[in-house]
mmCIF file of C-alpha atoms and ligand atoms in Angstrom:
data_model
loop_
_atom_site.group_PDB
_atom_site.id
_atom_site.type_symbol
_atom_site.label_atom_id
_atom_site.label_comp_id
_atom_site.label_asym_id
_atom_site.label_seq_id
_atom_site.Cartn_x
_atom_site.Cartn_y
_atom_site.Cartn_z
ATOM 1 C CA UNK A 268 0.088 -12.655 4.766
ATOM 2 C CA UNK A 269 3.514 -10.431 4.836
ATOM 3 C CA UNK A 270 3.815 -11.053 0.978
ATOM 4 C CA UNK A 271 0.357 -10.697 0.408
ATOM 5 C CA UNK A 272 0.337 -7.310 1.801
ATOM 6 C CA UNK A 273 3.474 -6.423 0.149
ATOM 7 C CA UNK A 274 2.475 -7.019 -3.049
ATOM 8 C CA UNK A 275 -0.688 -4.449 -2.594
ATOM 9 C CA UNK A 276 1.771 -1.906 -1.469
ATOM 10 C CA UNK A 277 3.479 -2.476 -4.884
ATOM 11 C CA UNK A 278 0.244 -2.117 -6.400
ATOM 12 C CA UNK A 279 -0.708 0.961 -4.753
ATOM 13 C CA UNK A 280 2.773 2.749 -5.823
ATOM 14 C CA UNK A 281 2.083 1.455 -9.632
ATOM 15 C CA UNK A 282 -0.966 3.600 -8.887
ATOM 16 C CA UNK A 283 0.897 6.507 -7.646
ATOM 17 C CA UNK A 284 3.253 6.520 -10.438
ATOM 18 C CA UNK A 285 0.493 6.911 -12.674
ATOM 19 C CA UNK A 286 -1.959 9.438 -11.028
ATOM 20 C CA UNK A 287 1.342 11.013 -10.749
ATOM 21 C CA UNK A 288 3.348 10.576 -13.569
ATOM 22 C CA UNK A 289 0.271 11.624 -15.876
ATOM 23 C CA UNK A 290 0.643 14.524 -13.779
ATOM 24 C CA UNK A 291 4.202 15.320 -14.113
ATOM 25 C CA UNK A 292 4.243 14.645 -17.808
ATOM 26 C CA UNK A 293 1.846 17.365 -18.318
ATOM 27 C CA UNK A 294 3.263 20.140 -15.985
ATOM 28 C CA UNK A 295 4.221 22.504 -18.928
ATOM 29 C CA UNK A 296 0.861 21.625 -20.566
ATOM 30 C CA UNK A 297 -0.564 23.101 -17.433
ATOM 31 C CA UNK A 298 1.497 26.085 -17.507
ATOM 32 C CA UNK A 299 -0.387 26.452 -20.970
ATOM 33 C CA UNK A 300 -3.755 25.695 -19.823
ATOM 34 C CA UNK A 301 -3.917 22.577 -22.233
ATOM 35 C CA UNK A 302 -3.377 19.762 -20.088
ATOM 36 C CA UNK A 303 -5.888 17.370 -19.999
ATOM 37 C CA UNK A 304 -6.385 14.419 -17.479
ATOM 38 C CA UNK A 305 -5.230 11.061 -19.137
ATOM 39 C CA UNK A 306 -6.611 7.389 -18.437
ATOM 40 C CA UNK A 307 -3.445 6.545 -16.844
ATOM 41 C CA UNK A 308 -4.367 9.141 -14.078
ATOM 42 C CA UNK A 309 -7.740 8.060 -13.630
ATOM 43 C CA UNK A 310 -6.856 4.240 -13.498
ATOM 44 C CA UNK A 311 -3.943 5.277 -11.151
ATOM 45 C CA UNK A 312 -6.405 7.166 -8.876
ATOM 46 C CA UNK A 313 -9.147 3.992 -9.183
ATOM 47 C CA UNK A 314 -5.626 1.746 -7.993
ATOM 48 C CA UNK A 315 -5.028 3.976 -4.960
ATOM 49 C CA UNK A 316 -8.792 3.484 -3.974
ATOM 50 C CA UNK A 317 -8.927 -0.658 -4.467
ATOM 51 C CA UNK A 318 -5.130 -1.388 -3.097
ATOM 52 C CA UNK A 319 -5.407 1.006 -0.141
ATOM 53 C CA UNK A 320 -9.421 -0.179 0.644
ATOM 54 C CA UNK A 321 -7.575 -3.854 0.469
ATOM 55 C CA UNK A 322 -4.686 -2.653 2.335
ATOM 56 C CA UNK A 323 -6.613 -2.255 5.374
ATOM 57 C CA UNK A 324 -8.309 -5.406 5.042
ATOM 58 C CA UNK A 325 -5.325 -7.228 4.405
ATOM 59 C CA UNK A 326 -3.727 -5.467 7.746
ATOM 60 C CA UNK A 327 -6.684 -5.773 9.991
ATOM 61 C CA UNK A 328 -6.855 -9.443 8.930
ATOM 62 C CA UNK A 329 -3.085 -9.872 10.054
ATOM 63 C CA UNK A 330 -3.921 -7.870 13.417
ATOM 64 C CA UNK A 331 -1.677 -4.557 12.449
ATOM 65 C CA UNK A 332 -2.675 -1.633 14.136
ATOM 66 C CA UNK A 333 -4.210 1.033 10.921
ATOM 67 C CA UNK A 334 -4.170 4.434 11.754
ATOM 68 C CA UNK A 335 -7.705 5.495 11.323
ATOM 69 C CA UNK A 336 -7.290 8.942 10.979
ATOM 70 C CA UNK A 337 -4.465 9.204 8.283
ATOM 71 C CA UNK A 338 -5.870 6.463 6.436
ATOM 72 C CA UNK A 339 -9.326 8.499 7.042
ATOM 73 C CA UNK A 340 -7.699 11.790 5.335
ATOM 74 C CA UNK A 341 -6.147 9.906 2.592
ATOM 75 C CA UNK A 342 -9.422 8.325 1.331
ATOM 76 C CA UNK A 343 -10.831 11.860 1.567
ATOM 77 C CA UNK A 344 -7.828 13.154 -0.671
ATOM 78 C CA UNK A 345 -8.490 10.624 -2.987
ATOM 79 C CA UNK A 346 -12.107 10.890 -3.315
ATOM 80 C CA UNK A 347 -11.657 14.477 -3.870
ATOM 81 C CA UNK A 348 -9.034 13.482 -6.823
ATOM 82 C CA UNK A 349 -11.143 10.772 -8.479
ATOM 83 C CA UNK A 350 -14.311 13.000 -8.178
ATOM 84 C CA UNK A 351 -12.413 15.471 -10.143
ATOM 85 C CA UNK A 352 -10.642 13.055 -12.998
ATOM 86 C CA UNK A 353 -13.805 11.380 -13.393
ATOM 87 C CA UNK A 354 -15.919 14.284 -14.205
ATOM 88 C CA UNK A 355 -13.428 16.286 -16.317
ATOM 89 C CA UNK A 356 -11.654 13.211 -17.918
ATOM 90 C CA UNK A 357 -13.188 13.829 -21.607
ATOM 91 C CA UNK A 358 -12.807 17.761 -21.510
ATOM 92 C CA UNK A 359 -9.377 18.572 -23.746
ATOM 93 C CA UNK A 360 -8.340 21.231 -21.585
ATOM 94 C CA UNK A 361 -8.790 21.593 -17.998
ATOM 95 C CA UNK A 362 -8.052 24.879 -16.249
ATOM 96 C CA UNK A 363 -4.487 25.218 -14.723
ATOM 97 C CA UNK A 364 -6.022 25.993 -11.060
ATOM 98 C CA UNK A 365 -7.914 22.352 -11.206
ATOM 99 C CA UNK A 366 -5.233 20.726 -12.961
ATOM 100 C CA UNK A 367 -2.636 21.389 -10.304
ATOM 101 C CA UNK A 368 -5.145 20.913 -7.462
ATOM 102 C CA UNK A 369 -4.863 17.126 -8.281
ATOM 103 C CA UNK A 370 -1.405 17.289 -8.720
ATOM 104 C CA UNK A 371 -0.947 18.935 -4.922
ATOM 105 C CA UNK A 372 -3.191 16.655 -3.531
ATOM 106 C CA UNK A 373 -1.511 13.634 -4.831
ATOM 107 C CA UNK A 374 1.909 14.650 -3.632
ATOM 108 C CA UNK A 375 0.188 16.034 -0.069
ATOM 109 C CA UNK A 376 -1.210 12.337 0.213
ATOM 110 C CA UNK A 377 2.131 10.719 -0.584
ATOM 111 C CA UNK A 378 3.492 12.843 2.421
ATOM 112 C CA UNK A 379 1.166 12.055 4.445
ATOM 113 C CA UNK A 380 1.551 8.776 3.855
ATOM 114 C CA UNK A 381 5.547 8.812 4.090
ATOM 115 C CA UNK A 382 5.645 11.384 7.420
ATOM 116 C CA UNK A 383 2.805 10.251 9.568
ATOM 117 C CA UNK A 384 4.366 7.216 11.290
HETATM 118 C C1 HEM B 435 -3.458 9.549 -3.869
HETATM 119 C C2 HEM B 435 -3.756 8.744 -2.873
HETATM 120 C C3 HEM B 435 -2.765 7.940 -2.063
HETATM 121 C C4 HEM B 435 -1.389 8.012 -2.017
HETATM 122 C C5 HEM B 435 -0.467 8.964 -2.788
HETATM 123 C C6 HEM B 435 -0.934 6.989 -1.097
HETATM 124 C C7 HEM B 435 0.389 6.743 -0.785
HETATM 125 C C8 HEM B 435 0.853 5.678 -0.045
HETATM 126 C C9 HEM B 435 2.243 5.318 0.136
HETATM 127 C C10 HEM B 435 3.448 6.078 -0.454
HETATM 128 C C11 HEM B 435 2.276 4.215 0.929
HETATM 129 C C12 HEM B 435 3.535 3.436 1.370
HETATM 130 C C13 HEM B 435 4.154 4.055 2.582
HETATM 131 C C14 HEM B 435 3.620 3.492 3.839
HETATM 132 O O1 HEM B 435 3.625 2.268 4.015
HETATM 133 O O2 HEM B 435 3.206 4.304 4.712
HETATM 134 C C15 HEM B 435 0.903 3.874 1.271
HETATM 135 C C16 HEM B 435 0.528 2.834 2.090
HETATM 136 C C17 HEM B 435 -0.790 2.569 2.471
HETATM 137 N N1 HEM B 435 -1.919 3.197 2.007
HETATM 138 FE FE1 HEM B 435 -1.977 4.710 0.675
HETATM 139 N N2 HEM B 435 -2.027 6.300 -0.600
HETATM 140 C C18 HEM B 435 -3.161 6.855 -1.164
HETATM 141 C C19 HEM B 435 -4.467 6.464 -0.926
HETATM 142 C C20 HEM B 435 -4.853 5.508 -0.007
HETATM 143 C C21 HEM B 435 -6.223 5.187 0.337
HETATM 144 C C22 HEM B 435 -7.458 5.841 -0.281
HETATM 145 C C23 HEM B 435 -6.171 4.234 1.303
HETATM 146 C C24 HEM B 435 -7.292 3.526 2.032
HETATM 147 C C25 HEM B 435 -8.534 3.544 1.720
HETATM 148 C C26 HEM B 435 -4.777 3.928 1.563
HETATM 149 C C27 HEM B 435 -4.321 2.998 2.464
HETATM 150 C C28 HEM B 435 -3.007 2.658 2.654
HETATM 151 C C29 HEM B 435 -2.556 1.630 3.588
HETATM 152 C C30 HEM B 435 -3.449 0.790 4.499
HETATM 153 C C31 HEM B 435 -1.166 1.558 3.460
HETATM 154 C C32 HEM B 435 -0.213 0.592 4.208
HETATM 155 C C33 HEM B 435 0.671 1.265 5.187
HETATM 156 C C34 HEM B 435 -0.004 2.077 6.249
HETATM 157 O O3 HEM B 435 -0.601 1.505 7.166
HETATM 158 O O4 HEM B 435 0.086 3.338 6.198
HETATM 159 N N3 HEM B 435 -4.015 4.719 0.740
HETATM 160 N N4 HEM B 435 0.060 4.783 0.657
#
């Protein structure tokens, strides 16, 4: 089961790296007001939702205490993130403010994931 959930956290930081890479690429786009929110971010942000619903499957399965409430705010991030991708994915410019509001939250659910131990 250790492997198992393993491998979904290596899934789930694929899914980082592209929700935030297509987010880093595009950080002087932004400053421009032409960036634009790629597949790779959406598909990263869909990732984070499947590996880390799975993730606390996998550890509840393998009796692991989950921390409710951080993985509770983290899904909330998220859905906030997807909801926001998803609508504005075809639009070829996306304003800087909303832009970089998925780019914070991203990097505020990486912390919280990283800090809250
Ligand atoms: C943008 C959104 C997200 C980011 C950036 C993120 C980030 C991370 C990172 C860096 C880790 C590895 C560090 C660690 O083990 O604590 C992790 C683990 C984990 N994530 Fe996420 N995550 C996100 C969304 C989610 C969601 C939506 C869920 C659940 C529905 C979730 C559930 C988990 C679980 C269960 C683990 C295993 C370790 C633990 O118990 O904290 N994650 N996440």
């Amino acid at each position: 089961m250790d492997v198992l959930i393993h491998l979904f956290v290596g899934l789930h930081i694929i899914g980082i790296a592209a929700l935030l890479g297509g987010f880093l690429t595009q950080m002087k786009a932004m400053g421009e007001g032409t960036a634009r929110f790629s597949p790779a971010m959406l598909h990263g942000a869909l990732t984070m939702l499947i590996t880390g619903v799975a993730l606390v499957g996998l550890n509840q399965a393998d009796d692991n205490a989950v921390n409710n409430l951080k993985i509770g705010i983290k899904m909330a991030l998220l859905i906030v993130i997807l909801g926001l991708v998803y609508v504005k994915r075809d639009e070829e410019r996306v304003d800087k403010a909303l832009f970089g509001a998925v780019g914070a939250l991203t990097v505020a659910n990486i912390f919280i994931a990283v800090l809250w131990t």
